[in-house]
Amino acid sequence: MLVPATPPGLGLERGGGGARAGWRRGPPRRARARPDRLREAADAAGVADLIDVRRLDVTDADEAAAAVAETVAAYGRLDAVVNNAGAGHVGTLEQETVDDVRAVMEVNFFGVLHVSRAALPHLRACRGRLVTVTSVGGVVGQPFNEAYCAAKFAVEGFMESLAPVAAGVGVTVAVIEPGAVASEFVANVGVDRDRAIERAGVYGPALRAYLDRGARVFPAAQSPADAATVVVAAVTGPTPSPRTQTSTTAREFVRVKLADLAGTAVTDLTSGWLR
């Protein structure tokens, strides 16, 4: 959550993270955040006094509501929310349970809804912004990401539908679509490559090709700082577009889907990842 340390629109820089931009940052909404590391990073950046770090399980609607209420009680208002909770998942339908898919939806979709629903009354009061970090996977379906992309597609559809309704009561709704980012996101998915390939059976060769591609793409991808700059701009800059990609690579990837009425351009592209 972001609560201004200065009046909205004053003294805000667009070149860094939320705290560097002069915004007081409330509880992060990553399902398993690591508060010590966040505090260490804040100390190193010289913005520790603008960071308020608390644990929050976004899959718990009561916790989400309490976090929003506590933030408003502590700071007096809520000007913007950035939904950035997310959990990756690699798998395919024949080899996972419906409960596996539900767990992905709980974090990536329902977690966003829990926080957004609790925040909206306060954002209406301040004519604030509801910004959700989704993914290019919320536009383009990707192999072995069926559950993850389904959840991100759901978030995109929900926010796209909510945007004009919220605008009517003064709230700006926007989604930010990163492509590959050179962060710990992939490592946090927790895939044991060799074991996963061995257990994949007939899907093993395709999974091997997919994982090998990921190992090549992510280390050379956009930096987390560059991606974060786009998120900060959506909060502090001019009114953001309903959809914004964080890099040229992400824009070109999304463009393939949005210009592909038949769907064949996308499947031809992603099929190549499996060979």
XYZ file of C-alpha atoms in Angstrom:
275
model
C 0.000 0.000 0.000
C 1.171 3.533 -0.651
C 0.266 6.473 1.560
C 1.758 9.892 0.714
C 4.412 11.394 2.925
C 3.831 14.631 1.006
C 0.574 15.945 -0.462
C -0.393 14.047 -3.622
C 1.368 15.410 -6.671
C 3.946 17.453 -4.734
C 7.617 16.632 -4.326
C 7.361 13.294 -6.076
C 10.131 11.927 -8.254
C 9.365 9.388 -10.945
C 12.787 7.785 -11.145
C 12.819 5.384 -8.197
C 10.827 3.185 -5.859
C 7.756 4.357 -3.983
C 9.641 5.454 -0.863
C 12.319 7.232 -2.905
C 9.521 9.060 -4.658
C 8.408 10.550 -1.356
C 5.553 8.167 -0.626
C 5.097 6.424 2.673
C 4.729 2.701 2.055
C 2.374 0.586 4.127
C 2.172 -3.197 4.438
C 3.396 -5.172 1.422
C 0.900 -7.678 0.090
C 3.153 -10.528 -0.977
C 1.764 -13.737 0.495
C 5.104 -14.733 2.013
C 6.998 -11.460 2.259
C 10.435 -11.331 3.885
C 10.256 -8.265 6.110
C 13.891 -8.397 7.243
C 15.163 -8.187 3.670
C 12.763 -5.350 2.885
C 13.958 -3.429 5.926
C 17.602 -4.020 4.990
C 16.942 -2.711 1.474
C 15.164 0.338 2.908
C 18.104 1.060 5.211
C 20.532 0.782 2.312
C 18.421 3.182 0.231
C 18.086 5.666 3.077
C 14.298 5.460 3.173
C 13.762 3.339 6.292
C 11.635 6.053 7.891
C 9.175 5.821 4.974
C 8.741 2.053 5.086
C 6.171 0.311 7.258
C 6.610 -3.440 6.765
C 4.110 -5.962 8.076
C 3.252 -9.535 7.237
C 0.018 -10.122 5.368
C -1.479 -13.222 3.801
C -3.499 -11.819 0.915
C -5.508 -15.034 0.624
C -7.166 -14.175 3.945
C -9.914 -11.607 3.341
C -10.048 -10.625 7.021
C -6.289 -9.984 7.125
C -6.519 -7.869 3.990
C -9.345 -5.783 5.430
C -7.495 -5.360 8.721
C -4.308 -4.255 6.941
C -6.196 -1.594 5.010
C -7.972 -0.391 8.142
C -4.724 -0.260 10.115
C -3.011 1.727 7.381
C -5.793 4.307 7.217
C -5.856 4.531 11.016
C -2.099 5.065 11.144
C -1.769 7.589 8.315
C -5.211 9.127 7.993
C -5.821 8.314 4.342
C -5.081 5.933 1.504
C -4.183 7.483 -1.833
C -3.007 4.479 -3.804
C -2.806 0.711 -3.669
C -0.367 -1.403 -5.610
C -1.435 -5.027 -5.791
C 1.839 -6.845 -6.309
C 1.265 -10.179 -4.585
C 1.956 -13.065 -6.910
C 3.107 -16.655 -6.974
C 4.446 -18.443 -10.025
C 3.445 -21.971 -10.908
C 4.706 -24.445 -13.481
C 2.569 -27.433 -14.380
C 0.100 -28.895 -16.830
C -3.465 -30.073 -16.387
C -2.974 -33.828 -16.588
C -0.325 -33.782 -13.874
C -1.812 -31.507 -11.252
C -4.919 -31.436 -9.124
C -7.759 -28.964 -9.142
C -6.599 -27.963 -5.656
C -3.212 -27.034 -7.134
C -4.964 -24.715 -9.571
C -7.187 -23.286 -6.833
C -4.114 -22.436 -4.746
C -2.671 -20.435 -7.651
C -5.977 -18.604 -8.059
C -6.160 -17.807 -4.339
C -2.917 -15.810 -4.378
C -2.899 -14.341 -7.865
C -6.602 -13.555 -8.264
C -8.568 -13.657 -5.029
C -5.726 -12.039 -3.081
C -5.965 -9.042 -5.411
C -9.727 -8.915 -4.962
C -9.549 -9.079 -1.163
C -7.197 -6.103 -0.927
C -8.904 -4.073 -3.658
C -12.365 -4.520 -2.169
C -11.183 -3.344 1.241
C -9.319 -0.378 -0.242
C -11.921 1.006 -2.629
C -13.961 3.054 -0.126
C -10.794 4.849 0.994
C -9.574 5.349 -2.560
C -12.953 6.890 -3.418
C -12.519 9.334 -0.555
C -9.161 10.523 -1.932
C -9.883 9.996 -5.633
C -6.974 7.607 -5.590
C -5.458 4.928 -7.781
C -5.760 1.153 -7.766
C -2.755 -0.287 -9.594
C -2.322 -4.025 -10.091
C 0.859 -5.701 -11.277
C -0.242 -8.549 -13.510
C 2.018 -9.986 -16.225
C 2.285 -10.418 -19.957
C 0.930 -13.812 -18.872
C -2.337 -12.006 -18.219
C -2.623 -11.415 -21.958
C -0.705 -14.252 -23.617
C -1.208 -17.864 -22.546
C 2.104 -19.659 -22.081
C 3.056 -23.349 -22.004
C 3.180 -25.018 -18.579
C 1.720 -21.818 -17.087
C -1.921 -22.777 -17.468
C -3.006 -22.060 -13.894
C -0.815 -18.961 -13.548
C -2.003 -17.450 -16.815
C -5.619 -18.303 -15.978
C -5.282 -16.348 -12.743
C -3.618 -13.393 -14.447
C -6.178 -13.436 -17.277
C -8.863 -13.285 -14.570
C -7.227 -10.283 -12.892
C -6.926 -8.465 -16.211
C -10.544 -9.116 -17.100
C -11.724 -8.058 -13.666
C -9.757 -4.810 -13.635
C -10.597 -3.949 -17.224
C -14.276 -4.347 -16.347
C -13.928 -2.447 -13.073
C -12.034 0.497 -14.585
C -14.978 2.463 -16.042
C -17.144 1.756 -12.998
C -14.440 2.950 -10.604
C -13.676 5.982 -12.779
C -17.266 7.095 -12.281
C -16.583 7.496 -8.555
C -13.129 9.029 -8.959
C -10.829 5.999 -8.732
C -8.290 5.256 -11.460
C -7.766 1.550 -12.156
C -4.716 0.363 -14.093
C -2.748 -2.814 -14.661
C 1.018 -3.070 -15.166
C 2.290 -5.942 -17.311
C 5.926 -6.945 -16.786
C 7.569 -9.449 -19.069
C 10.553 -11.434 -17.835
C 12.285 -9.645 -14.943
C 15.685 -10.662 -13.586
C 14.430 -11.180 -10.041
C 14.000 -14.122 -7.665
C 10.511 -14.801 -9.027
C 11.528 -17.915 -10.981
C 13.626 -19.310 -8.139
C 10.717 -18.789 -5.746
C 8.498 -21.029 -7.871
C 10.551 -23.857 -6.415
C 10.798 -26.143 -9.438
C 13.339 -28.955 -9.129
C 14.217 -29.041 -12.818
C 15.544 -32.579 -13.145
C 12.895 -34.123 -10.946
C 10.109 -32.220 -12.693
C 11.299 -33.403 -16.106
C 11.604 -36.979 -14.867
C 8.074 -36.936 -13.431
C 6.589 -35.226 -16.484
C 6.416 -38.456 -18.492
C 5.269 -37.778 -22.032
C 5.540 -34.039 -21.348
C 9.196 -34.340 -20.294
C 10.882 -33.230 -23.541
C 8.612 -30.194 -23.893
C 9.089 -29.241 -20.240
C 12.859 -29.559 -20.593
C 12.847 -27.168 -23.567
C 10.587 -24.726 -21.729
C 12.722 -24.677 -18.574
C 15.938 -24.365 -20.591
C 14.485 -21.352 -22.392
C 13.549 -19.755 -19.073
C 17.070 -20.282 -17.751
C 18.383 -18.340 -20.728
C 15.771 -15.562 -20.783
C 15.360 -14.480 -17.161
C 18.981 -13.692 -16.179
C 19.248 -11.275 -19.133
C 15.787 -9.789 -18.644
C 14.648 -6.349 -17.488
C 15.987 -5.291 -14.093
C 13.592 -5.102 -11.136
C 14.452 -1.403 -10.724
C 13.418 -0.618 -14.299
C 10.143 -2.485 -13.891
C 9.490 -0.727 -10.577
C 9.951 2.673 -12.217
C 6.927 1.968 -14.417
C 4.858 1.036 -11.363
C 5.882 4.212 -9.530
C 4.984 6.306 -12.559
C 1.514 4.747 -12.597
C 1.039 5.901 -9.008
C 2.742 9.283 -8.998
C 2.670 10.510 -12.588
C -0.094 11.556 -14.961
C -3.180 9.380 -15.054
C -1.970 5.987 -16.293
C -3.425 4.031 -19.175
C -5.618 1.084 -18.224
C -2.809 -1.205 -19.431
C 0.938 -0.500 -19.391
C 3.834 -2.822 -20.209
C 7.148 -2.353 -18.398
C 9.497 -2.827 -21.363
C 9.748 -2.862 -25.138
C 10.005 -6.654 -25.035
C 6.785 -6.892 -23.028
C 4.999 -4.494 -25.404
C 6.006 -6.477 -28.482
C 4.943 -9.743 -26.872
C 1.520 -8.388 -25.893
C 1.147 -6.860 -29.356
C 1.315 -10.355 -30.900
C -1.788 -11.383 -28.972
C -3.806 -8.208 -29.387
C -3.329 -8.266 -33.159
C -4.029 -12.014 -33.469
C -7.768 -12.541 -33.907
C -7.370 -16.186 -34.928
C -4.916 -17.086 -32.159
C -2.473 -18.848 -34.446
C 0.309 -16.264 -34.144
C 0.426 -16.831 -30.391
C 0.377 -20.622 -30.520
C 2.925 -20.699 -33.333
C 5.206 -18.507 -31.203
C 4.840 -20.370 -27.909
C 5.008 -23.794 -29.542
C 8.532 -22.875 -30.529
C 9.465 -22.699 -26.840
C 8.879 -26.445 -26.530
C 11.343 -27.613 -29.133
